[in-house]
XYZ file of C-alpha atoms in Angstrom:
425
model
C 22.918 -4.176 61.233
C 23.082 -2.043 57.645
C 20.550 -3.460 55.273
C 20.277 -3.150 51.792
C 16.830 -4.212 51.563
C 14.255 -1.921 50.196
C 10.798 -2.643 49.324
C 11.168 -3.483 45.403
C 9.171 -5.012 42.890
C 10.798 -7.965 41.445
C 8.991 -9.205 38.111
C 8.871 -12.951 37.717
C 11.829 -12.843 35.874
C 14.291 -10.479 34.083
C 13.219 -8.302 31.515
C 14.176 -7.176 27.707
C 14.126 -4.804 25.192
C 10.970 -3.332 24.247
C 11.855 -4.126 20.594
C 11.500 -7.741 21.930
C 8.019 -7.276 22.137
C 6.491 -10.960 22.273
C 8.573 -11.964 25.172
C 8.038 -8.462 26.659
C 4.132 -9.005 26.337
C 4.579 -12.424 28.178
C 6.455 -10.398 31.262
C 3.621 -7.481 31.387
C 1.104 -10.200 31.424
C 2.656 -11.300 34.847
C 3.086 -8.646 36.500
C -0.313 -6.963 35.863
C -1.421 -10.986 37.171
C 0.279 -10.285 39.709
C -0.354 -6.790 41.090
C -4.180 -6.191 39.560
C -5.869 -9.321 40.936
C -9.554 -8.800 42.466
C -8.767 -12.077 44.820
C -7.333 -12.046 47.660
C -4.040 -14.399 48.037
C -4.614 -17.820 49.963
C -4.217 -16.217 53.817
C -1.422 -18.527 55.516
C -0.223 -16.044 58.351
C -3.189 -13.925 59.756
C -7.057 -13.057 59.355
C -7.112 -10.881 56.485
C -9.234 -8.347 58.116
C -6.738 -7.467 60.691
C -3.019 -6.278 60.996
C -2.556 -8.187 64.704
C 0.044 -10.625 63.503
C -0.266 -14.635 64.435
C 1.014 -15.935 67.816
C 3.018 -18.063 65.362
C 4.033 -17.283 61.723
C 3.589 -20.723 60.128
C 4.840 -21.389 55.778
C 2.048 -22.240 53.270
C 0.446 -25.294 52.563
C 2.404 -25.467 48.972
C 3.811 -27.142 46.042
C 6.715 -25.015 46.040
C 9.999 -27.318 45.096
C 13.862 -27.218 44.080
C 14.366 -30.004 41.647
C 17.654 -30.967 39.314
C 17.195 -32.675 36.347
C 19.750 -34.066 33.640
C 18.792 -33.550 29.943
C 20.255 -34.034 26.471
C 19.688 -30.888 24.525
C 18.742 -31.395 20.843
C 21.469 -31.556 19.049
C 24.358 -31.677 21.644
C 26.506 -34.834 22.291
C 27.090 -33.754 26.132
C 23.968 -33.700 28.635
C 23.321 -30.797 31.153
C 21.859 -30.163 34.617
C 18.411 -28.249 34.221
C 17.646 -26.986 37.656
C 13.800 -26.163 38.408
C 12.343 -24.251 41.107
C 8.199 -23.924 41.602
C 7.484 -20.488 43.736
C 4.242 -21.972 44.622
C 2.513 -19.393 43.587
C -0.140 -21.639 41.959
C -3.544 -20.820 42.744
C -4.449 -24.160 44.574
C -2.534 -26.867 45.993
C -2.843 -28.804 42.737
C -1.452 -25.943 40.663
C 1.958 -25.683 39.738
C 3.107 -22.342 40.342
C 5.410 -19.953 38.599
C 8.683 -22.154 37.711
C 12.020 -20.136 37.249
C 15.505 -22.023 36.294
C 18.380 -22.602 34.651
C 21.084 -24.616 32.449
C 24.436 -24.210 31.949
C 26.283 -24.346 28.569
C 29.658 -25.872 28.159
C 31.456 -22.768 29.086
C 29.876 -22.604 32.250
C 27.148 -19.495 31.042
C 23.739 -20.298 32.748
C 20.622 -19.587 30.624
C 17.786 -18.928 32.368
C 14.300 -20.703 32.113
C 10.615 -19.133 33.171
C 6.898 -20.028 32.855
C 4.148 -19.096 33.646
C 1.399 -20.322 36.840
C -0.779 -23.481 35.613
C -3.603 -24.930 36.445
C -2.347 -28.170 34.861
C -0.012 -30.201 37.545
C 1.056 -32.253 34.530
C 2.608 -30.196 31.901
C 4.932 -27.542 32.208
C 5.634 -24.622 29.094
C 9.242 -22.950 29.624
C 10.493 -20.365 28.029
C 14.565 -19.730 27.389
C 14.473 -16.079 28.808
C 18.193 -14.938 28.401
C 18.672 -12.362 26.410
C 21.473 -14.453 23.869
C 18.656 -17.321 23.188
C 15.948 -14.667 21.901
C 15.354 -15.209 18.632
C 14.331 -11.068 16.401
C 10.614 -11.306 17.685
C 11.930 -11.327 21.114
C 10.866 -14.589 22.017
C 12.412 -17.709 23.236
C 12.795 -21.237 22.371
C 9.893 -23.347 24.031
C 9.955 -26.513 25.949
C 6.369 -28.292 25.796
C 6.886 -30.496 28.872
C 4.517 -33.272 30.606
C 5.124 -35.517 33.745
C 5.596 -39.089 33.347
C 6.571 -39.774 36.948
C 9.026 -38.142 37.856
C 10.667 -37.262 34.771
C 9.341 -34.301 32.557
C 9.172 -35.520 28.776
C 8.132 -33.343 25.599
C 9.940 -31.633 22.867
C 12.218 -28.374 22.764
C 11.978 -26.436 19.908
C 9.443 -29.162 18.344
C 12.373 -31.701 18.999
C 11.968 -34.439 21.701
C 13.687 -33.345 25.390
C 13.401 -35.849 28.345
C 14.213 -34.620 31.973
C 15.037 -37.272 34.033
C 15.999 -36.339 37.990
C 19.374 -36.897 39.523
C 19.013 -39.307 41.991
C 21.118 -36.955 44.441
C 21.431 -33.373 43.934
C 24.673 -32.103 42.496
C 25.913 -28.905 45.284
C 23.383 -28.294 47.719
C 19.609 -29.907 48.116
C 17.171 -27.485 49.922
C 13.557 -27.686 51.385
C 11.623 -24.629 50.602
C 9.094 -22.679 52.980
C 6.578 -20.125 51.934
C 4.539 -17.182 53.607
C 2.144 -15.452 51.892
C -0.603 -13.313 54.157
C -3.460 -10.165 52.491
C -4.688 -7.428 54.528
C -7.881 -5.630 53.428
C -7.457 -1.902 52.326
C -10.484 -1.209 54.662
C -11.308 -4.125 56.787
C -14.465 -2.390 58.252
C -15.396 -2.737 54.183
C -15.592 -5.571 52.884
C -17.053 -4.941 50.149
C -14.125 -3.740 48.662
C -11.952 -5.747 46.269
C -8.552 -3.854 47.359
C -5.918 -5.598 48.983
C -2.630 -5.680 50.279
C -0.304 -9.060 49.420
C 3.214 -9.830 50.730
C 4.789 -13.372 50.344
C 8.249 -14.912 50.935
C 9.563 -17.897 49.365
C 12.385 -19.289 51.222
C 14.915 -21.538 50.507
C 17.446 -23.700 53.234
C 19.891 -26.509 53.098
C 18.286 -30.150 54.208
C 21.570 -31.331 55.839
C 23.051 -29.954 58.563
C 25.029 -27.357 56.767
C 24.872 -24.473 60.138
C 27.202 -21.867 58.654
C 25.813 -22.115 55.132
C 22.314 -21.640 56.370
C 22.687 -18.743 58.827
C 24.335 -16.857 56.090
C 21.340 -17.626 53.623
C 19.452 -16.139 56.307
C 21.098 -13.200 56.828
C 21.058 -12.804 53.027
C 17.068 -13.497 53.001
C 16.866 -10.489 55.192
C 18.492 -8.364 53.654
C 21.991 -7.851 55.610
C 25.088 -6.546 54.440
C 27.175 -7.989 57.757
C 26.878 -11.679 58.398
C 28.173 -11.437 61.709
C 25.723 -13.269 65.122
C 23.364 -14.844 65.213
C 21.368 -15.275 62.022
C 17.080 -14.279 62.369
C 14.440 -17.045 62.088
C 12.187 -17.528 58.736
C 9.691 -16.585 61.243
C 11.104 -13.850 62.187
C 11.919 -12.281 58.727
C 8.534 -13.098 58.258
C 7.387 -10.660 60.631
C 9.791 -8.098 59.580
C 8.170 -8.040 56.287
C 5.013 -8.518 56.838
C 4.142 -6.068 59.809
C 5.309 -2.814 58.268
C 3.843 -3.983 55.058
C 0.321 -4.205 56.416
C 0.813 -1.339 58.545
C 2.126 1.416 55.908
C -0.516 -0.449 53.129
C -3.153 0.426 55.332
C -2.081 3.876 56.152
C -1.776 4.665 52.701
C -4.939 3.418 51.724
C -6.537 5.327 54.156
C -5.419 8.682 52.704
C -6.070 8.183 49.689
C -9.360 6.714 50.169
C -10.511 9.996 51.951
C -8.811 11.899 49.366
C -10.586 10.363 47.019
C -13.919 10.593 48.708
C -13.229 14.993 49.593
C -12.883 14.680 45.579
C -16.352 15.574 43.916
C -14.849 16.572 40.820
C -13.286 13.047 40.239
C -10.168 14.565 39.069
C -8.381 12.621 41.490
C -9.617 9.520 40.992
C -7.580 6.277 40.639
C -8.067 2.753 39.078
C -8.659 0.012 41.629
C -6.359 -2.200 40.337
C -4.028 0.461 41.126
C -4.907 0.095 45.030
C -3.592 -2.992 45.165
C -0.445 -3.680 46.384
C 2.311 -6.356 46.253
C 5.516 -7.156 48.224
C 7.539 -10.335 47.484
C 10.195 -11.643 48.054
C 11.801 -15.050 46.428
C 15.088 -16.589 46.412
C 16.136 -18.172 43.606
C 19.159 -20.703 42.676
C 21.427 -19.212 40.453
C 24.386 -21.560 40.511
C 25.065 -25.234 42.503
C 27.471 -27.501 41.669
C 30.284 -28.507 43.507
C 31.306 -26.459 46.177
C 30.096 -23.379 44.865
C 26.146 -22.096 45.468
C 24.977 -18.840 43.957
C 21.956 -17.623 44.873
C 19.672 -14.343 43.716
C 17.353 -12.324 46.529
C 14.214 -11.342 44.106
C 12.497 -8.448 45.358
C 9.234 -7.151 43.737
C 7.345 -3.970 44.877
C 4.045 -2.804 43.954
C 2.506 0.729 45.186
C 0.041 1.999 42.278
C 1.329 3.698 39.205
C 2.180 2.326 35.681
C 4.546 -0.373 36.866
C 6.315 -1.665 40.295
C 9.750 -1.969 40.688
C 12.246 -4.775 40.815
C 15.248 -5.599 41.272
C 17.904 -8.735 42.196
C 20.892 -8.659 44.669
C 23.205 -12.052 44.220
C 25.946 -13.749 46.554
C 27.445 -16.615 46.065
C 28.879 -19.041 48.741
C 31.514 -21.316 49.047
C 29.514 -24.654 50.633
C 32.973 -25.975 51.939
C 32.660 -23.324 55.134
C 29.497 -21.503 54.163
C 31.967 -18.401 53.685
C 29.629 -15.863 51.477
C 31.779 -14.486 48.292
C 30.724 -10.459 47.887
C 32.805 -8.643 45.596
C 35.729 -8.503 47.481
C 36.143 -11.976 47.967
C 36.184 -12.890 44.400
C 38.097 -9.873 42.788
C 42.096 -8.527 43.156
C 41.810 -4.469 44.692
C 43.523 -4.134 41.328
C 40.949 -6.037 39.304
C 38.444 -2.823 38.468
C 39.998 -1.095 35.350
C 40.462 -4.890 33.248
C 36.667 -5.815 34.079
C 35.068 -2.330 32.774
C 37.339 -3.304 29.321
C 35.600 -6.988 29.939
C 32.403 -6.000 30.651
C 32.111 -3.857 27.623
C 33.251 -6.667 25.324
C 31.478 -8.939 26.737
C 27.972 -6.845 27.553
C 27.084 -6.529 23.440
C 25.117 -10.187 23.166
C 23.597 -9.322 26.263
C 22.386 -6.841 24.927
C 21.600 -7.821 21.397
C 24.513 -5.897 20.121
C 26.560 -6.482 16.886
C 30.533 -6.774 18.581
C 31.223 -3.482 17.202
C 27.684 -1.866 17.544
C 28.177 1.090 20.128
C 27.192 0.663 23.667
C 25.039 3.267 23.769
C 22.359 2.173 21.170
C 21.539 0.338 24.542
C 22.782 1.740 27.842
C 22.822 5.364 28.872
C 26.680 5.588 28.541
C 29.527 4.389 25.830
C 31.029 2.414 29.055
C 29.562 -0.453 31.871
C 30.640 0.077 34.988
C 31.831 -2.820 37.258
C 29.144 -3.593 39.310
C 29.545 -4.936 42.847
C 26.620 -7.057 42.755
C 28.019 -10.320 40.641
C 27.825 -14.179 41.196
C 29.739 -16.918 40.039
C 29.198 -19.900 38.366
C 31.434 -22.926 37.575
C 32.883 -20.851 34.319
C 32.789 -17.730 35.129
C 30.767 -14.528 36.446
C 27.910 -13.038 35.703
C 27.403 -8.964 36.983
C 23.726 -8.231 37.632
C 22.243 -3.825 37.254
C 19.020 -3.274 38.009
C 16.647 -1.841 36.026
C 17.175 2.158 35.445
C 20.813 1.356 36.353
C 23.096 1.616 33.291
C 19.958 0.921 30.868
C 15.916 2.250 30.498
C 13.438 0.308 32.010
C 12.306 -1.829 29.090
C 16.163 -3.775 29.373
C 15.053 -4.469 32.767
C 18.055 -6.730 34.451
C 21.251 -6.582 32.588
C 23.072 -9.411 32.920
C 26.820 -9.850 31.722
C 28.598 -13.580 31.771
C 32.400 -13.106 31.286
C 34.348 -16.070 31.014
C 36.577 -17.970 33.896
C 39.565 -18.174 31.233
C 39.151 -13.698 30.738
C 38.715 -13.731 34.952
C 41.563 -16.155 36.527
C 44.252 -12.902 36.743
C 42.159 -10.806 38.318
C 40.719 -13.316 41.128
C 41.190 -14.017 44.798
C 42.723 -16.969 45.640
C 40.892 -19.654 47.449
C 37.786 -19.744 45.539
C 35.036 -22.646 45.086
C 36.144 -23.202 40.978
C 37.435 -26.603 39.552
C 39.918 -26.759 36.991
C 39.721 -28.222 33.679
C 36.275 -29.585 33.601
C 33.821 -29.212 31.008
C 30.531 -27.907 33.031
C 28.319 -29.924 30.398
C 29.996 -33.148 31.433
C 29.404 -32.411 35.394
């Protein structure tokens, strides 16, 4: 089967402008978190001093969770969904881990949510992290949160937010599964503080939903045919996590004898630089209804000044677990009407004034269409990766364009309801 999958770097959670440099501070302070760290991660797969995989690749003890919520926004007379996920990347098992989500607005545009790992399993500290709800310092609008059951209460904004859960999930509920495994650089040293880390964070339907969850599999493993039978968790597991150790330890082993042949020094490299991270996440991007959009988060790094990252998105159509790529969504004909859509509608996500040229942000006057676009209840969002129409420091790009701009140019068939307000859902 083709794959798309290459090793990439995904940072916790898409990235801005430079000249939004609070919020950009936040995002550097994760990654280097996450690709500098002296300790190794908590070893769920296989002895850390040795590549010979487990008889039997087993998930993570961990807190990792998929949670919906329904909240009143300050302000607002209509309530919204908030959906939550914890990675479960916490440090212990009573650490909440880095939580990524989103809400929708009436319109049907979701705005994405991010924090950072606690140590607290009681509070929570969002951040809004889409690029329309910065405010000039780059930074979003904060919501303080603490548990009082199994609601989250606390203010947003310094004004008071309550998130109570939904009884029963709107769309699709999900258990979640984690691997995470470390290999030493140099097992027969270990003194050394250089490591190699690779987790997966996994996400399938609880009911028995067969069609729906082979395809999330074949997405979680990065195939561009859904066609058999789909691979085990397990056995992506594996896939990962042998060649990881393998070509980690081969590396290190080169440049560790480089480095030692190297009297003069000039070659030498930070440590923090030795150690290197694969991960892979998936993350809930849309569910309501009988439409499910979800986000393969890929995150990649192999020394230098930064990894490399990157999201590929599908959505699915929960009535027959039919996956929705491109094709599926848009008319052959559609292409020249979305590059005039994207470009009106790329300038707030991009900071842009509506008439400020394109190109005080993207390498080019124009956006191209994208093949790599989800959608939501009210419309679709096109996702480039970094270095893709933009420099690095824009990271993701992200582009909502409204259902009412869309319905012409779209496929028939497809998951959307008509006439109803997503806030009221």
């Amino acid at each position: 089967m083709s794959r798309f999958y290459t090793s990439l770097f995904s940072s916790p959670f898409p990235m801005f402008p430079a000249k939004n440099s609070g919020y950009y501070a936040l995002l550097i302070s994760l990654c280097l978190a996450s690709c500098q760290s002296d300790t190794p991660a908590q070893n769920t797969a296989a002895s850390t001093a040795t590549t010979t995989p487990p008889k039997t690749a087993a998930p993570a003890t961990s807190t990792a969770w998929y949670r919906q919520y329904r909240t009143r926004l300050p302000g607002a007379t209509d309530s919204v969904t908030v959906h939550l996920q914890n990675l479960g990347t916490g440090s212990d098992a009573s650490s909440i881990g880095r939580v990524v989500g989103f809400y929708a607005g009436p319109k049907g545009q979701p705005f994405e949510l991010a924090s950072n790992p606690t140590s607290a399993p009681d509070s929570l500290l969002l951040r809004e992290a889409s690029h329309s709800r910065l405010n000039a310092g780059g930074y979003g609008a904060v919501w303080r949160l603490r548990r009082m059951g199994e609601a989250w209460v606390g203010t947003l904004a310094g004004q008071t937010v309550r998130l109570q859960p939904l009884p029963v999930s709107q769309g699709v509920a999900f258990d979640t599964q984690v691997f995470r495994d470390s290999v030493r650089a140099r097992p027969q040293h270990p003194q050394d503080s250089v490591w190699g880390r690779i987790s997966l964070h996994a996400l399938l339907p609880t009911s028995n939903r067969q069609p729906l969850a082979g395809n999330m599999l074949h997405l979680l493993h990065g195939d561009t045919v859904f066609a058999g039978s789909a691979p085990t968790l397990p056995a992506i597991w594996e896939d990962m996590r042998r060649p990881f150790f393998n070509d980690y330890q081969e590396d290190m082993k080169a440049i560790f004898q480089q480095m030692e042949a190297d009297t003069s020094r000039s070659g030498h490299r930070p440590m923090a630089m030795l150690n290197y991270t694969d991960e892979r996440d998936t993350y809930v991007l849309w569910n309501a209804d009988n439409l499910l959009s979800l986000g393969l988060f890929t995150y990649s790094y192999a020394g230098g000044a930064h990894g490399n990252y990157g999201t590929h998105v599908l959505s699915f159509d929960t009535r027959s677990g039919r996956p929705l790529p491109y094709d599926a969504i848009f008319r052959p004909d559609a292409k020249p009407r979305l590059e005039a859509l994207l470009a009106r509608y790329a300038r707030p996500s991009l900071g842009l004034k509506p008439n400020e040229p394109l190109r005080n942000a993207l390498f080019e006057e124009t956006l191209p269409v994208t093949r790599n676009v989800y959608l939501t209840s009210g419309g679709a969002v096109f996702v480039y990766q970094p270095y893709e129409v933009a420099a690095y420091a824009y990271g993701e790009v992200r582009v909502f364009v409204p259902l009412r701009e869309l319905r012409p140019l779209l496929q028939p068939g497809l998951p959307l309801q008509e006439g109803r307000s997503v806030a009221q859902k």
